[in-house]
Coordinates of C-alpha atoms in Angstrom, one line a residue:
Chain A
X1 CA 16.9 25.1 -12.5
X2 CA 13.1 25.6 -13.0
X3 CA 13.2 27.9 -15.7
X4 CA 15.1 25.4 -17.8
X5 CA 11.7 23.7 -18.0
X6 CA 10.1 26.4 -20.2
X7 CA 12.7 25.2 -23.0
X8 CA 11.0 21.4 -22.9
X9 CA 9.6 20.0 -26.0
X10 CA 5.9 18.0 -24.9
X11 CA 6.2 21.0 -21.9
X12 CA 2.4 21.5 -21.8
X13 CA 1.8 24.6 -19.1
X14 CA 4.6 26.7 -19.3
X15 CA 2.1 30.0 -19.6
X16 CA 1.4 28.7 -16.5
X17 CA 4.5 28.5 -14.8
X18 CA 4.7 30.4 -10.9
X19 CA 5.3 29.8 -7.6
X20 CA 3.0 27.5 -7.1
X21 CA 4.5 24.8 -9.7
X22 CA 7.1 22.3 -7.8
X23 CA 8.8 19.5 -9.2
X24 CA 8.0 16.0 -7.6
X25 CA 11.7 15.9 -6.7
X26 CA 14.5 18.4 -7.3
X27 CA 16.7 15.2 -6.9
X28 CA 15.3 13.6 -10.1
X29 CA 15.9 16.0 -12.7
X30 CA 19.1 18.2 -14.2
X31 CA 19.9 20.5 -16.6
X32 CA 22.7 19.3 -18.9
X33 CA 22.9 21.8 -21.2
X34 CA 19.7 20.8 -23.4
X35 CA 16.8 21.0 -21.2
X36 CA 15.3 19.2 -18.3
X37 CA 16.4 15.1 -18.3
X38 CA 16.4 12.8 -16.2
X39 CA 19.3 12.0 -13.6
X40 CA 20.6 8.7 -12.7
X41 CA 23.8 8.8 -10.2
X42 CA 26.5 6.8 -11.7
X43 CA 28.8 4.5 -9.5
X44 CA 32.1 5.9 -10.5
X45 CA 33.8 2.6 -9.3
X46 CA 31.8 0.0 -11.6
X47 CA 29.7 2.2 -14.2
X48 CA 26.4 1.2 -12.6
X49 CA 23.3 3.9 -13.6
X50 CA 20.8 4.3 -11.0
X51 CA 17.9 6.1 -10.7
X52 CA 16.6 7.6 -8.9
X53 CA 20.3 8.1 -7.4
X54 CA 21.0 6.0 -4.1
X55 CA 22.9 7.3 -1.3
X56 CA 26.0 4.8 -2.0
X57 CA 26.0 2.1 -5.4
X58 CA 24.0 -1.0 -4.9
X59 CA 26.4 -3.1 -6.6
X60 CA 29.6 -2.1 -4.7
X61 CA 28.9 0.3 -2.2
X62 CA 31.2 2.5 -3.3
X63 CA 29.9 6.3 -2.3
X64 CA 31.3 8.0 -5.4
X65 CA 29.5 9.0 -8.1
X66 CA 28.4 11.2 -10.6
X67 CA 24.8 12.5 -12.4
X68 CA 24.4 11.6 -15.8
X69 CA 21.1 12.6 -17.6
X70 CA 18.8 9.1 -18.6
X71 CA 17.7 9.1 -22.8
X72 CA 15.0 10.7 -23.4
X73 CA 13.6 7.6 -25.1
X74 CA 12.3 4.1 -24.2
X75 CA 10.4 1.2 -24.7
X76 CA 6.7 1.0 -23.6
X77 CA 7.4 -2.3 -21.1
X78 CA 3.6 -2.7 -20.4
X79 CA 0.8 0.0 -19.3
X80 CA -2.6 -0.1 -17.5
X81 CA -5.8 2.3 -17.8
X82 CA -6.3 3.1 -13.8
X83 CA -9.7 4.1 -12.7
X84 CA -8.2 4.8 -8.8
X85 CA -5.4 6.0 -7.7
X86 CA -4.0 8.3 -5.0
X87 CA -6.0 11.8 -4.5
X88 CA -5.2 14.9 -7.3
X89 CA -4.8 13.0 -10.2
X90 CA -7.6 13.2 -12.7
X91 CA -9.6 9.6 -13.3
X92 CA -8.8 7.4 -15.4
X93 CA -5.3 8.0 -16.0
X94 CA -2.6 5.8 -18.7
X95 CA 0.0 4.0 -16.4
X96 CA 3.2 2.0 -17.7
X97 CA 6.9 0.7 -17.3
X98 CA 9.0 2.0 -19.8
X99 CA 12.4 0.6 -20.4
X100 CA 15.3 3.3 -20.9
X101 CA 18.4 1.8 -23.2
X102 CA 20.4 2.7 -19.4
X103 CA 18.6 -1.1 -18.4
X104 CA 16.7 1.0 -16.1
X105 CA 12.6 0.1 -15.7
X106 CA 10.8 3.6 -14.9
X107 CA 7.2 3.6 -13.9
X108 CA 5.3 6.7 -15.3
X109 CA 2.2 8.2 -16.3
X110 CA 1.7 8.0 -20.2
X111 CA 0.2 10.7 -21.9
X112 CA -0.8 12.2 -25.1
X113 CA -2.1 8.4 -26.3
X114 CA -5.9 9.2 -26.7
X115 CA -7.1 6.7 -27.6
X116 CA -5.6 4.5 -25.2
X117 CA -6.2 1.1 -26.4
X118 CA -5.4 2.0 -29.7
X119 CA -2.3 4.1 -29.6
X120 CA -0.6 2.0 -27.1
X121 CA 1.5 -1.1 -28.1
X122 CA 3.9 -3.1 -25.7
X123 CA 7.0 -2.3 -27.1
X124 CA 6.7 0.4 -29.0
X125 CA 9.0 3.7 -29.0
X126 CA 8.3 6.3 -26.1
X127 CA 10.0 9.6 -25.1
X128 CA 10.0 11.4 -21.8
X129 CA 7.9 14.7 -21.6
X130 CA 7.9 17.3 -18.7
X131 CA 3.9 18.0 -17.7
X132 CA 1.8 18.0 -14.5
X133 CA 1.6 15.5 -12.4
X134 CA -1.0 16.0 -10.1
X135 CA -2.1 18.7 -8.0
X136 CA -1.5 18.4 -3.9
X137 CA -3.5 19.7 -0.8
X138 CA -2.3 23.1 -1.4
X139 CA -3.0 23.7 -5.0
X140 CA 0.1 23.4 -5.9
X141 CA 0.7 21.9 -9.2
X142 CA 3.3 18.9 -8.8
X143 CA 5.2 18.6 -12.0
X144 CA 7.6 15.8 -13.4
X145 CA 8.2 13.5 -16.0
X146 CA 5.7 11.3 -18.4
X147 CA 6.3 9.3 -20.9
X148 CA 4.6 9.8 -24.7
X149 CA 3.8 7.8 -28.1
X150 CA 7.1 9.3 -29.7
X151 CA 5.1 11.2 -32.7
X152 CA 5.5 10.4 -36.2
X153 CA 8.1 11.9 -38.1
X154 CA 10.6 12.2 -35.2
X155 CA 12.1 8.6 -34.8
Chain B
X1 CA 17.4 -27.8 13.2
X2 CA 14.8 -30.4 14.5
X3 CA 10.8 -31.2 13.0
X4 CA 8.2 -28.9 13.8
X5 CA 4.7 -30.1 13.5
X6 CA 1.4 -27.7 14.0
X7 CA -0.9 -29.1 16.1
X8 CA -3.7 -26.6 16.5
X9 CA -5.4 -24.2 14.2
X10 CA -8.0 -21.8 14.6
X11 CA -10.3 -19.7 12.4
X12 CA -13.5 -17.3 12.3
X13 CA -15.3 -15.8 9.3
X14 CA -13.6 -12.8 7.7
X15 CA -16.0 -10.0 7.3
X16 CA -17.0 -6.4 8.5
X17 CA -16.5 -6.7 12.3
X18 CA -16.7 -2.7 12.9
X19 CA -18.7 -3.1 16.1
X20 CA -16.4 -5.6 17.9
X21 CA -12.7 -4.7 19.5
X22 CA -9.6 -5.8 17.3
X23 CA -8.4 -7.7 20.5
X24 CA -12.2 -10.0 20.6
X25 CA -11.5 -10.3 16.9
X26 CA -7.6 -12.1 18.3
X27 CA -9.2 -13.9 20.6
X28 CA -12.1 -16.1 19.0
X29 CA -9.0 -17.0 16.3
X30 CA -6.6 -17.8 19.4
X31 CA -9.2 -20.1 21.3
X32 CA -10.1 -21.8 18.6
X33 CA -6.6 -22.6 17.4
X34 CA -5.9 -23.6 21.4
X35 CA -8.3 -25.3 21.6
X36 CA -8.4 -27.5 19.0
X37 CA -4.6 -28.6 19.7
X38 CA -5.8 -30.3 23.1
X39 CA -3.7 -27.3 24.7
X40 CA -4.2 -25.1 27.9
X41 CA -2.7 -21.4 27.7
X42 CA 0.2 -22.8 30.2
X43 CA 1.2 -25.1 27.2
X44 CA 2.6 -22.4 24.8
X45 CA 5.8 -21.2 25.5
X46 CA 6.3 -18.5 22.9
X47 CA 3.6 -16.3 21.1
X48 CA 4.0 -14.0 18.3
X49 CA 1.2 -11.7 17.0
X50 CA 0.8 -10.9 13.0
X51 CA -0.6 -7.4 12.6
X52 CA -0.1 -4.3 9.6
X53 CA -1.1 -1.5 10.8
X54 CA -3.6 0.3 13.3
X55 CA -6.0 1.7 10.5
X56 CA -8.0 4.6 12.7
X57 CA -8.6 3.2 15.9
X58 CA -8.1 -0.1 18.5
X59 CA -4.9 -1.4 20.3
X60 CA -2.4 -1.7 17.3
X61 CA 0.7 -1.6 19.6
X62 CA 1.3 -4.5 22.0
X63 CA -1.7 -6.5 19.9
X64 CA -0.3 -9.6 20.9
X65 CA 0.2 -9.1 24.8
X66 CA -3.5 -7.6 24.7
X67 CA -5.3 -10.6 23.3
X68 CA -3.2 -13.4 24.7
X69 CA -3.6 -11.7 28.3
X70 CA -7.3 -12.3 28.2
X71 CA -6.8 -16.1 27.8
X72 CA -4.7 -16.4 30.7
X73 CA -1.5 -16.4 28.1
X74 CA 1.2 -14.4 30.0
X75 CA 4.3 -14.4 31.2
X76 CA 5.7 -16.2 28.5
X77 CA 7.4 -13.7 25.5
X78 CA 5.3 -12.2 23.1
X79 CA 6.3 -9.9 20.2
X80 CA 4.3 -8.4 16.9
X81 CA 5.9 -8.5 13.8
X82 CA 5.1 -7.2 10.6
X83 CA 5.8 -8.1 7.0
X84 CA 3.2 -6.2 4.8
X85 CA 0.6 -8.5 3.2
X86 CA 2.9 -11.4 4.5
X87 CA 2.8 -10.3 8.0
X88 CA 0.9 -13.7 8.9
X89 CA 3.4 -15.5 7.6
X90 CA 5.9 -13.8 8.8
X91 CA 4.8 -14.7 12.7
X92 CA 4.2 -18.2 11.6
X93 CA 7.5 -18.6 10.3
X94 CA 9.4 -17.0 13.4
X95 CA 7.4 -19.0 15.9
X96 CA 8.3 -22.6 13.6
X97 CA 12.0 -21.3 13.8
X98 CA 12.0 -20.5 17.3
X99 CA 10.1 -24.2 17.6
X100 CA 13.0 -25.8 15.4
X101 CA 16.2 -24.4 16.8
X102 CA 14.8 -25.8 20.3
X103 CA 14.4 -21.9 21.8
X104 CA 11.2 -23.6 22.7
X105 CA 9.2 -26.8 22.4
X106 CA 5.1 -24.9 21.6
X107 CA 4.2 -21.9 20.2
X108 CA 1.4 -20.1 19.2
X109 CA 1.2 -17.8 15.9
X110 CA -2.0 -15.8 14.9
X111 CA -2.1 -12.7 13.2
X112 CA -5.2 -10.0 13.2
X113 CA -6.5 -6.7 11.6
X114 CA -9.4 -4.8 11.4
X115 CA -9.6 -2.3 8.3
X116 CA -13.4 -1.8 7.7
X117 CA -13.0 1.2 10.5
X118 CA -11.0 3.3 8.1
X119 CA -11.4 4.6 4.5
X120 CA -10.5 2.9 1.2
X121 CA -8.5 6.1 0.5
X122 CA -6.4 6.1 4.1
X123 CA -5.5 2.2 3.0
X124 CA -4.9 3.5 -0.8
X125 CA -2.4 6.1 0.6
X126 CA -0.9 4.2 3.7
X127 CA 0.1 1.3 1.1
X128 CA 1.4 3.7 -1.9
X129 CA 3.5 6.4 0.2
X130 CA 3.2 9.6 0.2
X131 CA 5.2 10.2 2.4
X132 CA 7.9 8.1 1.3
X133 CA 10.7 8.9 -1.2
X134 CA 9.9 5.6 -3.4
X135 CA 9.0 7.5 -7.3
X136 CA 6.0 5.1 -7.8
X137 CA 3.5 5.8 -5.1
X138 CA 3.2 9.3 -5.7
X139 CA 3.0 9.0 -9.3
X140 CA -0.1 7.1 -9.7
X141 CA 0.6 3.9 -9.4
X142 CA -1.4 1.3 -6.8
X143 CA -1.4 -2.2 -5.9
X144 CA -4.4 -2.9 -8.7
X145 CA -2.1 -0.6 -11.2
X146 CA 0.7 -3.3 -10.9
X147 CA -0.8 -5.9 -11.2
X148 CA -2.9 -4.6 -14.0
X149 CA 0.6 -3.9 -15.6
X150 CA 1.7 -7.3 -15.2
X151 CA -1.6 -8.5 -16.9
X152 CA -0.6 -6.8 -19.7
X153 CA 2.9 -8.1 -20.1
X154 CA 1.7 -11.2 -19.7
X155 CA -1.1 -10.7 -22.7
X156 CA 1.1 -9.1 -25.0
X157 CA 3.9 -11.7 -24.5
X158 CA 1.9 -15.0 -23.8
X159 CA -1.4 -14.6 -25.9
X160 CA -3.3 -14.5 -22.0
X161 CA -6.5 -13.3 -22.6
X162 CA -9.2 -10.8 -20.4
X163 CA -11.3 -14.1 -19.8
X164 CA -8.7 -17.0 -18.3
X165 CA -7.1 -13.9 -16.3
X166 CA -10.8 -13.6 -15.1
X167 CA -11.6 -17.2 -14.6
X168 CA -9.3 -17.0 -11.5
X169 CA -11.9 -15.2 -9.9
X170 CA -14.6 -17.6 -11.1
X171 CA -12.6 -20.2 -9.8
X172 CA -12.0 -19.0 -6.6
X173 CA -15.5 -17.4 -5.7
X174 CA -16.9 -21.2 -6.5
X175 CA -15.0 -22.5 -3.9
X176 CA -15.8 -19.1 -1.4
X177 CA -19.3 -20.2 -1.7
X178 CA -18.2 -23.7 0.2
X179 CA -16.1 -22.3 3.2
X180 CA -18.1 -20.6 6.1
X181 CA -15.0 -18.6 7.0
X182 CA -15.0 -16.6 3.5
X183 CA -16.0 -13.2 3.4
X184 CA -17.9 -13.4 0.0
X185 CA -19.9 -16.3 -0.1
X186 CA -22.2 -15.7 -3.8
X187 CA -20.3 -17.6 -6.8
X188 CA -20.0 -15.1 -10.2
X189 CA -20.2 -16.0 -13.8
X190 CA -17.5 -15.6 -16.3
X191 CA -19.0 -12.8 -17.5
X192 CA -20.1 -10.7 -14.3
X193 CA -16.9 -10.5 -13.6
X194 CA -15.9 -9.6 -17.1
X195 CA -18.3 -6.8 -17.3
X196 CA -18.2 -5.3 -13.6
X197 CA -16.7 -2.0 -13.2
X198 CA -13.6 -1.4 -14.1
X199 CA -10.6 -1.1 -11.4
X200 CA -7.3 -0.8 -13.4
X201 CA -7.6 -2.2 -17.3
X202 CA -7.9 -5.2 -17.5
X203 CA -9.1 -5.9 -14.0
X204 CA -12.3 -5.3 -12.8
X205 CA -13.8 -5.2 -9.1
X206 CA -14.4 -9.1 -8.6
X207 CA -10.7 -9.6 -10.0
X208 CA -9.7 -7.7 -7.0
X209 CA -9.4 -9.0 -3.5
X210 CA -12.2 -7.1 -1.0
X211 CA -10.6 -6.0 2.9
X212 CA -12.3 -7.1 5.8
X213 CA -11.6 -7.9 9.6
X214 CA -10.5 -11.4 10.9
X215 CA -7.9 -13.4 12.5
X216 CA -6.3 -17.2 12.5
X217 CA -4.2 -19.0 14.5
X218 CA -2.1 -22.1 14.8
X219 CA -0.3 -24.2 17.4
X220 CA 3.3 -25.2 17.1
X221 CA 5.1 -27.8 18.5
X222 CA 8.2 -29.9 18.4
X223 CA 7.1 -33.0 16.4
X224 CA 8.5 -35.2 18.8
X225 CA 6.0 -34.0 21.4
X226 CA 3.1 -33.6 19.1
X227 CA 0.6 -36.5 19.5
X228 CA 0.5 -35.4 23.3
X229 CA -1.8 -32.7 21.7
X230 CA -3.4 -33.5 18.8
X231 CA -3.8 -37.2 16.7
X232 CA -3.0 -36.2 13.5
X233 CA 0.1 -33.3 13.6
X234 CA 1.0 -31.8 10.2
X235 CA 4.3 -31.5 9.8
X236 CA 6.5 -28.8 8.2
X237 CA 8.3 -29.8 5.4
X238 CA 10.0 -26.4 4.1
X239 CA 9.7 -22.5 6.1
X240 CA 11.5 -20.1 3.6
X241 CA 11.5 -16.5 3.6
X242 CA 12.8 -14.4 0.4
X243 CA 12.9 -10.6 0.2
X244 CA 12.8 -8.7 -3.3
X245 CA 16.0 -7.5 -5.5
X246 CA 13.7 -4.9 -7.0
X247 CA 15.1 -5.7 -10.3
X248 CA 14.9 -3.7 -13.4
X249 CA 16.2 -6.8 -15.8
X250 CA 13.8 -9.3 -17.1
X251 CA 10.4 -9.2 -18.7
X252 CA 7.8 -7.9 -16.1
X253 CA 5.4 -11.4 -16.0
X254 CA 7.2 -13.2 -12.9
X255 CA 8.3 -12.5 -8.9
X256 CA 11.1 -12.8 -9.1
X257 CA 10.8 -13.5 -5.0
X258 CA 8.4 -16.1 -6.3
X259 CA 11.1 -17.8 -8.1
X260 CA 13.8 -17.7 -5.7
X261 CA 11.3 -18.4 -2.8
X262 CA 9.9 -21.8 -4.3
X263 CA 13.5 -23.0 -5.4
X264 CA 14.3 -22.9 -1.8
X265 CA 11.2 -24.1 -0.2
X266 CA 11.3 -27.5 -2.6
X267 CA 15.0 -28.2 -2.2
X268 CA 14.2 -27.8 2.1
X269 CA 11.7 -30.4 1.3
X270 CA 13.2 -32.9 -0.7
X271 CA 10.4 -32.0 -3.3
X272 CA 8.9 -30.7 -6.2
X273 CA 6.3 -28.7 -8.2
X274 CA 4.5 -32.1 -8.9
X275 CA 4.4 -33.5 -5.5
X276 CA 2.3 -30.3 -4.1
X277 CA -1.3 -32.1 -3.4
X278 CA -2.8 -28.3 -3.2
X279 CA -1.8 -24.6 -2.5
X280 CA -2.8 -21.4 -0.9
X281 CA -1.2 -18.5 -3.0
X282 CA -1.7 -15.3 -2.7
X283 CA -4.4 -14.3 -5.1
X284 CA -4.4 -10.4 -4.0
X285 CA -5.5 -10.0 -7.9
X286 CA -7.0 -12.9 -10.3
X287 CA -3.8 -12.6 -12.7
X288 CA -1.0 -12.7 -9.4
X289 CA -2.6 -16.6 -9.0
X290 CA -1.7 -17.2 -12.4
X291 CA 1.5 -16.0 -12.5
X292 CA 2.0 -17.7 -8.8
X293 CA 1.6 -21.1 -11.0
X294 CA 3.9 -20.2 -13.0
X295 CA 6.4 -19.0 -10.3
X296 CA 6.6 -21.9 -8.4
X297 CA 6.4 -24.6 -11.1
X298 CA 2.8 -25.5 -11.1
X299 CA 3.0 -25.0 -15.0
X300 CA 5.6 -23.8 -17.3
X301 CA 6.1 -20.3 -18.0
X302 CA 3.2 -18.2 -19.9
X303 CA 1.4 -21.1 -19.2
X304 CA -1.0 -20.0 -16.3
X305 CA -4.0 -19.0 -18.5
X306 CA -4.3 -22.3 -20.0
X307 CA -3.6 -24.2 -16.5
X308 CA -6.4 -22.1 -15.4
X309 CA -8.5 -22.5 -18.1
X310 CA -8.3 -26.5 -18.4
X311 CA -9.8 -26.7 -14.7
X312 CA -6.2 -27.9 -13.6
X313 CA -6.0 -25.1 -10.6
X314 CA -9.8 -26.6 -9.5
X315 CA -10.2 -29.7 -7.6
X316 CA -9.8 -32.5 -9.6
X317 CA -7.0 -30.5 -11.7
X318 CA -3.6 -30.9 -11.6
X319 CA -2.5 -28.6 -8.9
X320 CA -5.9 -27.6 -6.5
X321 CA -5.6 -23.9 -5.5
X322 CA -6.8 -21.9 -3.2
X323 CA -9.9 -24.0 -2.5
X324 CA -10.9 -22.0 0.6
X325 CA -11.9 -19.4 -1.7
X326 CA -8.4 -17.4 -1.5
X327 CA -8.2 -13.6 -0.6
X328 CA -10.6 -12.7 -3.7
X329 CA -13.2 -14.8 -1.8
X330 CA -12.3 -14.4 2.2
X331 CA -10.7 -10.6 1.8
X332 CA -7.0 -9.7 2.3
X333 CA -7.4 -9.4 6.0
X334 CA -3.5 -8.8 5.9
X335 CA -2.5 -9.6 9.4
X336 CA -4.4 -12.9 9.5
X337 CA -4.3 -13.6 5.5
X338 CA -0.6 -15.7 5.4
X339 CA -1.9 -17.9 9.1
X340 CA -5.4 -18.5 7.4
X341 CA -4.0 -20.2 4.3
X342 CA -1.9 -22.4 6.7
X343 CA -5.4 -23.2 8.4
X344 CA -6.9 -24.0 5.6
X345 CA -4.1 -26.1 4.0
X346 CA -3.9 -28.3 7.8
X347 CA -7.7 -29.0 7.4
X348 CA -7.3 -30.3 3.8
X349 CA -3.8 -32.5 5.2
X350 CA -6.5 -33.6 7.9
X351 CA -9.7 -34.5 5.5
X352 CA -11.9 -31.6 7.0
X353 CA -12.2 -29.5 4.5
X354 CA -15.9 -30.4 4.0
X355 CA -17.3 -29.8 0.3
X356 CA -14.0 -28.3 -1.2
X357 CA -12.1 -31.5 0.2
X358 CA -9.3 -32.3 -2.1
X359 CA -9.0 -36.3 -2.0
X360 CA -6.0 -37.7 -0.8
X361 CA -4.2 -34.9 -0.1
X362 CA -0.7 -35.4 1.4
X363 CA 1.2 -32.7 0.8
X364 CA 0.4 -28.8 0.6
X365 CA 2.1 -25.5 -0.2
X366 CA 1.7 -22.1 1.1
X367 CA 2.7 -18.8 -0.6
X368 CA 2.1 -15.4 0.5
X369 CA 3.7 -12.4 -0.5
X370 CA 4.0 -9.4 1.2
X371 CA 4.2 -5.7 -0.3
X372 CA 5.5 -4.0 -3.4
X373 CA 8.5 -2.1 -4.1
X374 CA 9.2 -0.9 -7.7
X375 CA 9.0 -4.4 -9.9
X376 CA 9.0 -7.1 -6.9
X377 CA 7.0 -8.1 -3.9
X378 CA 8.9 -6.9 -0.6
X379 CA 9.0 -10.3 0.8
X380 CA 7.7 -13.7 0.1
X381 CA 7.3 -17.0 2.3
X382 CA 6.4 -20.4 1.1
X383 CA 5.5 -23.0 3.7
X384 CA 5.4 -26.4 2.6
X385 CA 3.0 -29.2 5.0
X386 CA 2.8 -32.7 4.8
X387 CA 0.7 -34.8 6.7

């Protein structure tokens, strides 16, 4: 699974990549056949998308169901310019909701937007990159998904 | 289910109480609030305790058999219960319902925590997760990062600017400076607030509610019994409790446990947005009181800067809140936070709120919500008291 990420477009430490890179959750992510996505579990009794997957669907409790990879694009809901957060994450850091077409809200880091408050728009067109999270108590670098100003040129 | 009135309440001033025991801290609240219902400790029947989380050190477990023992309050049962930043609440409401279904005829609810002995970082990381599964915690996000995001929705899709978002603190750290029980007691301009240090764009440090160590408490009791205790009972009129459906539908400027919560509490009362004299909501960040207007009716929706802005959430306004100063003046002391809006609400019902008195007031609402999961408060209560 992990060497599927080195195929990412946005990837941005792949000459990086060792034993010391984890993803945030294995659960999270899959590789359907064209890189790294997302996975949402899908209730194979009502159609329901979920993310991340829940142990039975919240609509109809039905315990079948199936991954399915989330777009790779969404709408910027909202975002925030934090000075403070939890430990291993380089202040100030770009936070947001983006909305996926699925009707799912994901909250996420945003990055590649310098400058901040004049890149960002609510509403405007983001797609999901693979990149570095943070780094934990161990050094390890904690990897998984980001959202990004789609660039121009590739609607 | 039968009227319950409250018929004792009892406060001290939030603050930095490092050096004294949690317990002491339960106890000045508790024999104030026993006190001032006319009541001995044989009086209560039923006692239940309000308390987070035990932040580094002091009796956490058992708080409420602890404090209640040193007042000669035994025997009778006592249990702790905990609802995040609604935990207070959450012990006032299950001692009105065990008032109201006749389990008993008193009760006593106070709620108490002490967080100046830990680190801002220990709170930062008990409240976002780590350890949990939930995506957001671990991903930067933080309870000034959601609001901050909601602050922005609201901007983009309202026209709500940086300054009426920041006039809630204005407002509310006026009326800090005239209760004795807040925390903060120094008012601040329009613009210290807009050009203190940045928290999480667009809210900076005074937009943000401080912690600190405290308690409150109250005295139930049936209302038929009530004057046997105290002249002028308060009476409540609606005890609802919500919890969130986390939804990912909707714009995000609204709770939706808010929404849900208020609909509930007005139709228990037989009342509306326009009858509420005054309200205690829960102002964790300036722009969560202005979407709290909106919420439960106070204004229409994208509304709240204006409301704020036209003095109509300041006495004399429309709708008077959080004249005790709220949590950006007193500090979210989160066990006592929910039981110390009551107080404060009972005093204005009783015409003792001093300098911040709203005139006339008849009828009060409280609103506290409690934690965060993904797009919604964990849990909200509204309480609404008529005198």
């Amino acid at each position: 699974m992990f060497d599927t990420m080195d195929l990412l477009p946005g990837e941005e430490c792949v000459s990086t990549r060792s034993d010391n890179r984890k993803l945030i959750e294995e659960g999270w992510f899959r590789d359907f056949g064209d890189g790294l996505a997302l996975a949402g579990g899908q209730c194979l009794a009502c159609g329901g998308i979920f993310f991340p997957e829940k142990p039975v669907c919240p609509n109809c409790f039905d315990p079948a169901r199936k991954k399915v990879p989330l777009s790779r694009k969404g709408k910027l809901h909202t975002f925030a310019l934090s000075h403070m957060g939890p430990g291993g994450i380089p202040t100030p850091f770009v936070i947001g909701f983006v909305e996926l077409p699925e009707g799912i809200k994901l909250f996420s880091l945003i990055t590649q937007c310098e400058p901040w408050d004049k890149v960002l728009k609510v509403g405007m067109d983001v797609e999901m990159v693979i990149e570095t999270i943070r780094r934990d108590e161990e050094g390890n670098e904690i990897v998984g998904y980001k959202f990004r100003p789609v660039p121009e040129g590739n609607p | 289910m039968r009227e319950v009135a409250i018929v004792g309440v009892g406060g001290m001033r939030f603050g930095k109480y490092a050096d004294r025991s949690i317990r002491a801290l339960g106890e000045e609240a508790c024999i104030n609030a026993i006190r001032d219902a006319g009541m001995k400790p044989r009086d209560i029947q039923l006692a239940y305790a309000g308390n987070l989380a035990q932040w580094e050190w002091g009796q956490g477990l058992l708080i409420g058999h602890s404090v209640l023992r040193e007042l000669g309050l035994t025997k009778i049962p006592i249990s702790r219960v905990e609802n995040g930043c609604a935990t207070g609440s959450c012990a006032f409401r299950e001692a009105w319902y065990k008032v109201a279904t006749g389990a008993c005829d008193t009760a006593l609810a106070f709620g108490v925590e002490q967080m100046t002995v830990t680190g801002s970082e220990k709170i930062l990381n008990v409240f976002t997760g780590r350890q949990h599964a939930e995506r957001d915690g671990d991903m930067g996000n933080s309870a000034p990062g959601l609001f901050a995001l909601m602050a922005r929705r609201h901007m983009a899709e309202f026209g709500t600017t940086r300054e009426q978002i920041a006039m809630v603190a204005v407002k509310n750290r006026r009326y800090g400076a005239l209760n004795p029980e807040a925390q903060l007691t120094d008012p601040v301009t329009l613009e210290e607030v807009l050009n203190a240090r940045m928290i999480c764009d667009p809210l900076t440090l005074p937009q943000c509610c401080p912690r600190g160590d405290g308690a409150a408490a109250v005295v139930l009791s049936a209302a038929g019994i009530a004057r046997r205790f105290n002249s002028a009972p308060v009476s409540v009129a609606a005890s609802v409790q919500v919890s969130g459906s986390y939804s990912d539908a909707g714009s995000y400027t609204f709770f939706d446990t808010d929404v849900r919560a208020a609909e509930a509490a007005y139709r228990m009362a037989g009342l509306g947005p326009g009858d509420i004299d005054l309200a205690e909501v829960h102002d964790c960040f300036s722009v969560a009181e202005l979407v709290h207007y909106e919420d439960l009716g106070f204004c229409r929706k994208g509304e709240g800067g204006r409301f704020v802005e036209e003095g109509q959430s300041g006495i004399g306004g429309k709708t008077p809140v959080n004249t005790s100063g709220g949590l950006l003046s007193k500090g979210h002391v989160i066990g006592a936070t929910g039981i110390s809006q009551i107080v404060e609400l009972v005093r204005q019902l009783r015409g003792q709120a001093g300098k911040r008195q709203v005139e006339g007031a008849r009828v009060a609402l409280q609103h506290n919500g409690g934690g965060f999961i993904h797009t919604d408060t964990a849990s909200c209560f509204i309480h609404i008291l008529k005198n």
